[in-house]
CSV table of C-alpha atoms in Angstrom, one decimal:
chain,number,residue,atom,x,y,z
A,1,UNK,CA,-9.5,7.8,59.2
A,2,UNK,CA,-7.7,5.4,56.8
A,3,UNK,CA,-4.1,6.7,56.4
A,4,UNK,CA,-2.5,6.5,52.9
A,5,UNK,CA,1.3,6.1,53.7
A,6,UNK,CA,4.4,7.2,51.8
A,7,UNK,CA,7.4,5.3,52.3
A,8,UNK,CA,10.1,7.3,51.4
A,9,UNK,CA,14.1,6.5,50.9
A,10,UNK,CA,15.2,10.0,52.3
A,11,UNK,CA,13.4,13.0,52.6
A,12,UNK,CA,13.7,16.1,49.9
A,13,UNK,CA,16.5,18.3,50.5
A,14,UNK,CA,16.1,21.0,53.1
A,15,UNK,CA,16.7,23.4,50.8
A,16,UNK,CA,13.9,22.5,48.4
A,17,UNK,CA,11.6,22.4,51.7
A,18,UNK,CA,12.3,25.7,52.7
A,19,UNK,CA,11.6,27.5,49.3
A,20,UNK,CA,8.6,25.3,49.4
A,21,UNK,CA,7.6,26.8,52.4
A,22,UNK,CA,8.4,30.2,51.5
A,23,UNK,CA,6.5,30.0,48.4
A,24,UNK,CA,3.1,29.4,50.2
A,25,UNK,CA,1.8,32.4,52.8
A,26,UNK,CA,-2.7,31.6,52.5
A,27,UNK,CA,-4.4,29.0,54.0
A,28,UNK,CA,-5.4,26.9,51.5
A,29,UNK,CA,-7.9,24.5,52.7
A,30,UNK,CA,-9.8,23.5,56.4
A,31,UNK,CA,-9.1,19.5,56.1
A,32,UNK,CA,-5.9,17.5,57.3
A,33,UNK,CA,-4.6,15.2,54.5
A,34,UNK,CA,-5.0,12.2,55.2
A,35,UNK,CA,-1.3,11.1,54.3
A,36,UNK,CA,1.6,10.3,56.4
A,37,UNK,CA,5.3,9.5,55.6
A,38,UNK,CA,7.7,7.3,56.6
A,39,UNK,CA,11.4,6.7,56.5
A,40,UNK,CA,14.2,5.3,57.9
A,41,UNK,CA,16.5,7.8,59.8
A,42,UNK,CA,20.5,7.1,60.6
A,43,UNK,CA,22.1,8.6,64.2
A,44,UNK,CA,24.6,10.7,62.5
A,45,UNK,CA,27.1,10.5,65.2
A,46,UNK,CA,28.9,14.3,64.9
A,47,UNK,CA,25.1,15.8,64.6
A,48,UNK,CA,24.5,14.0,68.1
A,49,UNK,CA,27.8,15.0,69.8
A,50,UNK,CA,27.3,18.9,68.5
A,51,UNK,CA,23.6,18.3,70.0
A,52,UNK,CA,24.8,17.1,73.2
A,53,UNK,CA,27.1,20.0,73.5
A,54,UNK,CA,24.4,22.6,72.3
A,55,UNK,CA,21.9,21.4,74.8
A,56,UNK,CA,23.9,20.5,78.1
A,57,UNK,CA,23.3,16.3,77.4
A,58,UNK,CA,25.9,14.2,79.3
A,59,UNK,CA,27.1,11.3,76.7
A,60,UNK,CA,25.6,8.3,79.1
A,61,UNK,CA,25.0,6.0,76.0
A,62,UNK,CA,21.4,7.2,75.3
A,63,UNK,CA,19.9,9.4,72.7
A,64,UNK,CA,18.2,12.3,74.4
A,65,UNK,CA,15.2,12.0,74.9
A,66,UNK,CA,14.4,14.8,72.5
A,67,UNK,CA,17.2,13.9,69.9
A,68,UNK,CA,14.3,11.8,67.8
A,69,UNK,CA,12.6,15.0,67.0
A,70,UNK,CA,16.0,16.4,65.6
A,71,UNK,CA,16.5,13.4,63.5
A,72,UNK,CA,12.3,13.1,62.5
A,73,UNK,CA,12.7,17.0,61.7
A,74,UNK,CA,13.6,16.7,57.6
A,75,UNK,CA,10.5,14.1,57.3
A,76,UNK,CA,7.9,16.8,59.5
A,77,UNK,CA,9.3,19.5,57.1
A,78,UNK,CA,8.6,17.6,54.3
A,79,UNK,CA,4.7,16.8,55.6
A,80,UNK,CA,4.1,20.6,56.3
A,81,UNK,CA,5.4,21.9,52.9
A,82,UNK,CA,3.4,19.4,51.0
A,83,UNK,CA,1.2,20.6,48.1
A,84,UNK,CA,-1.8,18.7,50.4
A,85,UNK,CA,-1.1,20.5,53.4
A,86,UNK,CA,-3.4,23.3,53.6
A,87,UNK,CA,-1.6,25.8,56.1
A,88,UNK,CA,1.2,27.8,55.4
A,89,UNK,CA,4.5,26.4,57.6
A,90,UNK,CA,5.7,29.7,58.6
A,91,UNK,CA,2.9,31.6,60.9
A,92,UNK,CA,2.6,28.2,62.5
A,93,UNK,CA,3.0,28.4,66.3
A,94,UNK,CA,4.2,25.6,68.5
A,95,UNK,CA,2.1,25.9,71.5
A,96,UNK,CA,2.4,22.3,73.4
A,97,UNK,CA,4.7,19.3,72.9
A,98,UNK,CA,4.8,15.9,74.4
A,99,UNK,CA,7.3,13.0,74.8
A,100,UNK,CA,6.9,9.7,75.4
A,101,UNK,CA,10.4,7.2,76.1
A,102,UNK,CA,8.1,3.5,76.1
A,103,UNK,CA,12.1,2.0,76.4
A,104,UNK,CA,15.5,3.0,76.3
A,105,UNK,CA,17.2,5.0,73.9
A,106,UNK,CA,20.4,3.2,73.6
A,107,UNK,CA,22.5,1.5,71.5
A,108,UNK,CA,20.5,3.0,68.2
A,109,UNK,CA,22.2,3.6,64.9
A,110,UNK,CA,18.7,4.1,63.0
A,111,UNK,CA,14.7,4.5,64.1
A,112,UNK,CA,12.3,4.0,61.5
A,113,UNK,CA,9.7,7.4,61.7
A,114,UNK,CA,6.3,8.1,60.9
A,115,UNK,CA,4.7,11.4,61.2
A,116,UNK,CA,1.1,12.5,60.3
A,117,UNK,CA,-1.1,15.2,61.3
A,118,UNK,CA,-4.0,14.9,63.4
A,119,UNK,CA,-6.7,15.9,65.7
A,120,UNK,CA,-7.6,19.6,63.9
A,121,UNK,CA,-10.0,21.6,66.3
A,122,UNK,CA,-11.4,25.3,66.9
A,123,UNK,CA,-9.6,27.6,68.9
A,124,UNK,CA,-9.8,30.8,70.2
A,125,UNK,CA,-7.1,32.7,68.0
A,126,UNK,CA,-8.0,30.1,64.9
A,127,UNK,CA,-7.3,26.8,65.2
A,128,UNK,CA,-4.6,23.7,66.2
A,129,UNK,CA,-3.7,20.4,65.1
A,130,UNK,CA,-1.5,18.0,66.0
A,131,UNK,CA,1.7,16.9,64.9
A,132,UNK,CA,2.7,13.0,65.1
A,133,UNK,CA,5.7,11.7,65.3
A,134,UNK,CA,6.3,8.3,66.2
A,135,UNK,CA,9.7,6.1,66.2
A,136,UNK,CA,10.4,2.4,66.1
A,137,UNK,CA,13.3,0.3,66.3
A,138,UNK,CA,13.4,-3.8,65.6
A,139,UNK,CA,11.3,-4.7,68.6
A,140,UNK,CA,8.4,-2.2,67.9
A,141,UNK,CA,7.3,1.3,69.1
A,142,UNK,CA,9.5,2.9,71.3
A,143,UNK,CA,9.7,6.5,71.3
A,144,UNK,CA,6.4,9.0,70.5
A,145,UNK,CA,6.1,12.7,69.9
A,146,UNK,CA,2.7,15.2,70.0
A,147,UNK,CA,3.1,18.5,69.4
A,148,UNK,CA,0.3,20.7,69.0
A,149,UNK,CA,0.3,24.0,66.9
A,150,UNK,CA,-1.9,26.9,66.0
A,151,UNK,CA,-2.9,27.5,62.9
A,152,UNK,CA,-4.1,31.6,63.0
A,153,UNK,CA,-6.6,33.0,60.8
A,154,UNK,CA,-8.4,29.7,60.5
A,155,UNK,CA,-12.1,29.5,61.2
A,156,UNK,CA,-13.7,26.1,61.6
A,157,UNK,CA,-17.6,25.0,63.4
A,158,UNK,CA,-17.4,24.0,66.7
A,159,UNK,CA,-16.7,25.5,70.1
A,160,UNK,CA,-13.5,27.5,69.9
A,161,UNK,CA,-11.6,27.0,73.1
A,162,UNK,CA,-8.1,27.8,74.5
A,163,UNK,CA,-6.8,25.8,76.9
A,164,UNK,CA,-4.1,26.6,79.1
A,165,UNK,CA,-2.2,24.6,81.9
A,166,UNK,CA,-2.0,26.1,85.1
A,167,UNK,CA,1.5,26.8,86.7
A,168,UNK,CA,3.1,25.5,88.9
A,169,UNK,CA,3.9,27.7,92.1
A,170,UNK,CA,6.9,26.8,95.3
A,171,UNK,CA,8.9,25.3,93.0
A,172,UNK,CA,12.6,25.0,94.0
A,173,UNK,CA,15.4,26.5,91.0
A,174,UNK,CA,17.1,23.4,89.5
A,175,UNK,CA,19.4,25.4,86.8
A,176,UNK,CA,19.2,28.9,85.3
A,177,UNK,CA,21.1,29.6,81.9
A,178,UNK,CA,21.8,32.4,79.5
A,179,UNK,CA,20.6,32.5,76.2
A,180,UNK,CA,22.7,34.3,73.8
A,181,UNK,CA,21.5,36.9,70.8
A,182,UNK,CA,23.3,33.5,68.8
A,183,UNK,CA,21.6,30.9,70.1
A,184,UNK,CA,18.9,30.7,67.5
A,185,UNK,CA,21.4,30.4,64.9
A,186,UNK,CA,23.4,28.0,66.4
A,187,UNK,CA,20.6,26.0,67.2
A,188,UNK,CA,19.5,26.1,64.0
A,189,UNK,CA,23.1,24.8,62.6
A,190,UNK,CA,22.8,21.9,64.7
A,191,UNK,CA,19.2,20.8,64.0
A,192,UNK,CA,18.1,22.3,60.9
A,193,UNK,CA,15.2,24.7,61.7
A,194,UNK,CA,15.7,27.6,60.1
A,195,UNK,CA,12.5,29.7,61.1
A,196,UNK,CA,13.5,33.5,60.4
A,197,UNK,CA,11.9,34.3,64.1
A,198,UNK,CA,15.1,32.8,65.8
A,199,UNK,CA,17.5,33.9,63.5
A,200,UNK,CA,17.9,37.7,63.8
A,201,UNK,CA,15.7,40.7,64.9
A,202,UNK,CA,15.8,41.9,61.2
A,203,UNK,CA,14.3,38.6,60.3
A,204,UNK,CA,11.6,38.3,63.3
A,205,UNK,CA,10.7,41.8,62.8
A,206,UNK,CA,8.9,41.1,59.8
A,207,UNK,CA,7.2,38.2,61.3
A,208,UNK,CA,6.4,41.0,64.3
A,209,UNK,CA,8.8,40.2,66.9
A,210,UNK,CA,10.7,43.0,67.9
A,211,UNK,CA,13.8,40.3,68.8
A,212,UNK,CA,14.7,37.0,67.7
A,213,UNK,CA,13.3,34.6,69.8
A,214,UNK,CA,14.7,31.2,71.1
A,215,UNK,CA,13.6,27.9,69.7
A,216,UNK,CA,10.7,26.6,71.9
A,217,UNK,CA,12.2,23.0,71.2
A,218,UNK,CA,16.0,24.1,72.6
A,219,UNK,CA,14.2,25.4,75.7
A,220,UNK,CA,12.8,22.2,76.7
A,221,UNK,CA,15.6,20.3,75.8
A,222,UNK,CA,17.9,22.5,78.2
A,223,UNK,CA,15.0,21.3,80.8
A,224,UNK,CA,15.3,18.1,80.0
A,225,UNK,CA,19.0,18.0,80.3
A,226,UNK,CA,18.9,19.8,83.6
A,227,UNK,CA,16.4,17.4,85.1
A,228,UNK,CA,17.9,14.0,84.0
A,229,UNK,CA,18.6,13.3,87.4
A,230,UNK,CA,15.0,13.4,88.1
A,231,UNK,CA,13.8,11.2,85.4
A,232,UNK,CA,14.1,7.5,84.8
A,233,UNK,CA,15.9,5.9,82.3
A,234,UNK,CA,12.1,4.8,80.3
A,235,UNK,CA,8.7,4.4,80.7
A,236,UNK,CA,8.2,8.5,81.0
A,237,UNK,CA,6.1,10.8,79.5
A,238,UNK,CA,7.8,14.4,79.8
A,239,UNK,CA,5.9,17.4,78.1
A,240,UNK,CA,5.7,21.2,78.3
A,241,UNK,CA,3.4,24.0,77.2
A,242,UNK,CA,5.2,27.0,75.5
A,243,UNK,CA,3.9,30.7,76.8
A,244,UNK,CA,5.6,33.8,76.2
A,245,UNK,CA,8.6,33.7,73.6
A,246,UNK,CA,12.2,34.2,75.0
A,247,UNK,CA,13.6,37.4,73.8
A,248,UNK,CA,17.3,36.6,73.3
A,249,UNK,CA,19.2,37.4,74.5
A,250,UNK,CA,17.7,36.7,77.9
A,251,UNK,CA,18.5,34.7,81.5
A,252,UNK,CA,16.2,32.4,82.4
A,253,UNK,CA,15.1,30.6,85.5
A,254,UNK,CA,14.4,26.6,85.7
A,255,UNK,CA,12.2,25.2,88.7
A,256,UNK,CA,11.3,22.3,89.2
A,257,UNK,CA,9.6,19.7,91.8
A,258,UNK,CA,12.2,17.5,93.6
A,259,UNK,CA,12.9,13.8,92.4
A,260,UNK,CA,10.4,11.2,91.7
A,261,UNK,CA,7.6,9.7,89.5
A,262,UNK,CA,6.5,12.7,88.7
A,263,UNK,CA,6.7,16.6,88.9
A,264,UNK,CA,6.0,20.2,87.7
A,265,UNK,CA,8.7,22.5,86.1
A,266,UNK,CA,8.5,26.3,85.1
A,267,UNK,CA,10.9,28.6,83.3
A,268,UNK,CA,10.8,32.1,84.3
A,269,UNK,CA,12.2,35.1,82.9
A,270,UNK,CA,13.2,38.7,83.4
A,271,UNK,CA,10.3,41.1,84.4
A,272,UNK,CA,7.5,38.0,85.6
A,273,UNK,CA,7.8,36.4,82.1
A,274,UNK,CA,5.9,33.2,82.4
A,275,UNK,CA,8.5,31.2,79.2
A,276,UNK,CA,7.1,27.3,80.2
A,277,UNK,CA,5.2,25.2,82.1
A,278,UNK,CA,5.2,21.4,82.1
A,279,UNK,CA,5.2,18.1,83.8
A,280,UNK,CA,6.7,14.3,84.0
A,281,UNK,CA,5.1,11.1,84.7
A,282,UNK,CA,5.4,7.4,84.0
A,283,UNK,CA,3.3,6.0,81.6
């Protein structure tokens, strides 16, 4: 597929976005656009600190490795509340996502993004696309983002599967943490997603959770930040899959394979509840 690229000087207002995305609740077509935007994103140096402390980061001179996605979030919003986009933005479900760090993050005041949608295929429950984020500096490419989400309700041709990465068992616990009835909101301060499911349980009720539930995107960054020491500094790939939602407020459990090239992590909750699976490697 050709992509027609928009090059845009700052995204639309959050604001706009979201009573964009409110105002659209049917699918409203079974085709990806075939547009993508780009822009050029600023480190906004407060945002980052309040991120590092909301997320457990050390300041070592390096982005985290999932700070590009906060910054890229403004520019995805605005691709999934476009009048082209066929699916309704909330209903969406984030069911996989993968980074890949191709050199360090340091020393970065600004990353020029693209993001584009990709890759739409039958599933079981409807069906997925993915979600492409990709961020480059001067010197090229250097930081790339998949993640995959379910669209429900849709029907497409084709074999419907539903995949699902096995989990990892005898792993040792690297870090357990409590996640507060707040954390939603305060998460969503910080980054800028707003989704009613994390914000209250009078607001995820009438999405049909009986609780708020915790960003999927906060859980894998408090991974990430608890296994920095096993990771290197670039050249990694580090992705998850997201199962059952975490109910805050909640403890969960962090295990993880020791040290190395690569590994296996889990987060476990209260009563057997499977939260995340996921993996490291280089590239």
């Amino acid at each position: 597929m050709s992509r027609h690229w928009h090059d845009l000087h700052a995204p639309d207002s959050r604001a706009s976005l979201y009573l964009r995305a409110a105002s659209k609740r049917k699918i409203s077509g079974d085709k990806l656009p075939d547009e993508g935007l780009r822009c050029v994103m600023r480190v906004q140096p407060d945002n980052l600190a309040a991120y590092r402390r909301l997320c457990h980061f050390t300041d070592d001179g390096r982005l985290p490795a999932t700070y590009p996605h906060v910054m890229a979030f403004p520019l995805q919003l605005q691709l999934l509340t476009a009048h082209s986009f066929p699916f309704p933005l909330l209903g969406l479900v984030h069911l996989q996502n993968r980074i890949e760090v191709l050199r360090p993050l340091g020393g970065i005041d600004a990353l020029r993004f693209a993001v584009y949608a990709d890759n739409l295929q039958p599933h079981a429950k409807g069906a997925t696309f993915d979600l492409i984020t990709e961020a480059e500096d001067g010197l090229g490419l250097l930081w790339r983002e998949c993640s995959r989400t379910l669209v429900r309700g849709l029907r497409l041709e084709g074999q419907a599967s539903e995949q699902t990465d096995s989990a990892p068992d005898a792993l040792a616990e690297a870090s357990r943490w409590y996640a507060d009835s707040d954390i939603g909101r305060r998460y969503a301060k910080v980054c800028g997603d707003y989704n009613p499911i994390h914000l209250s349980a009078a607001s995820a009720r009438l999405f049909g959770f009986p609780k708020a539930i915790a960003h999927g995107m906060w859980s894998k960054a408090m991974a990430l930040a608890a296994l920095r020491g096993h990771l290197p500094h670039s050249g990694y790939s580090f992705e998850v899959a997201f199962r059952k939602p975490v109910r805050l407020p909640s403890e969960v459990v962090l295990s993880a394979s020791e040290a190395g090239p690569e590994g296996e992590l889990r987060l476990d909750g209260q009563g057997e509840l499977l939260h995340m699976v996921g993996r490291w490697g280089g590239l």
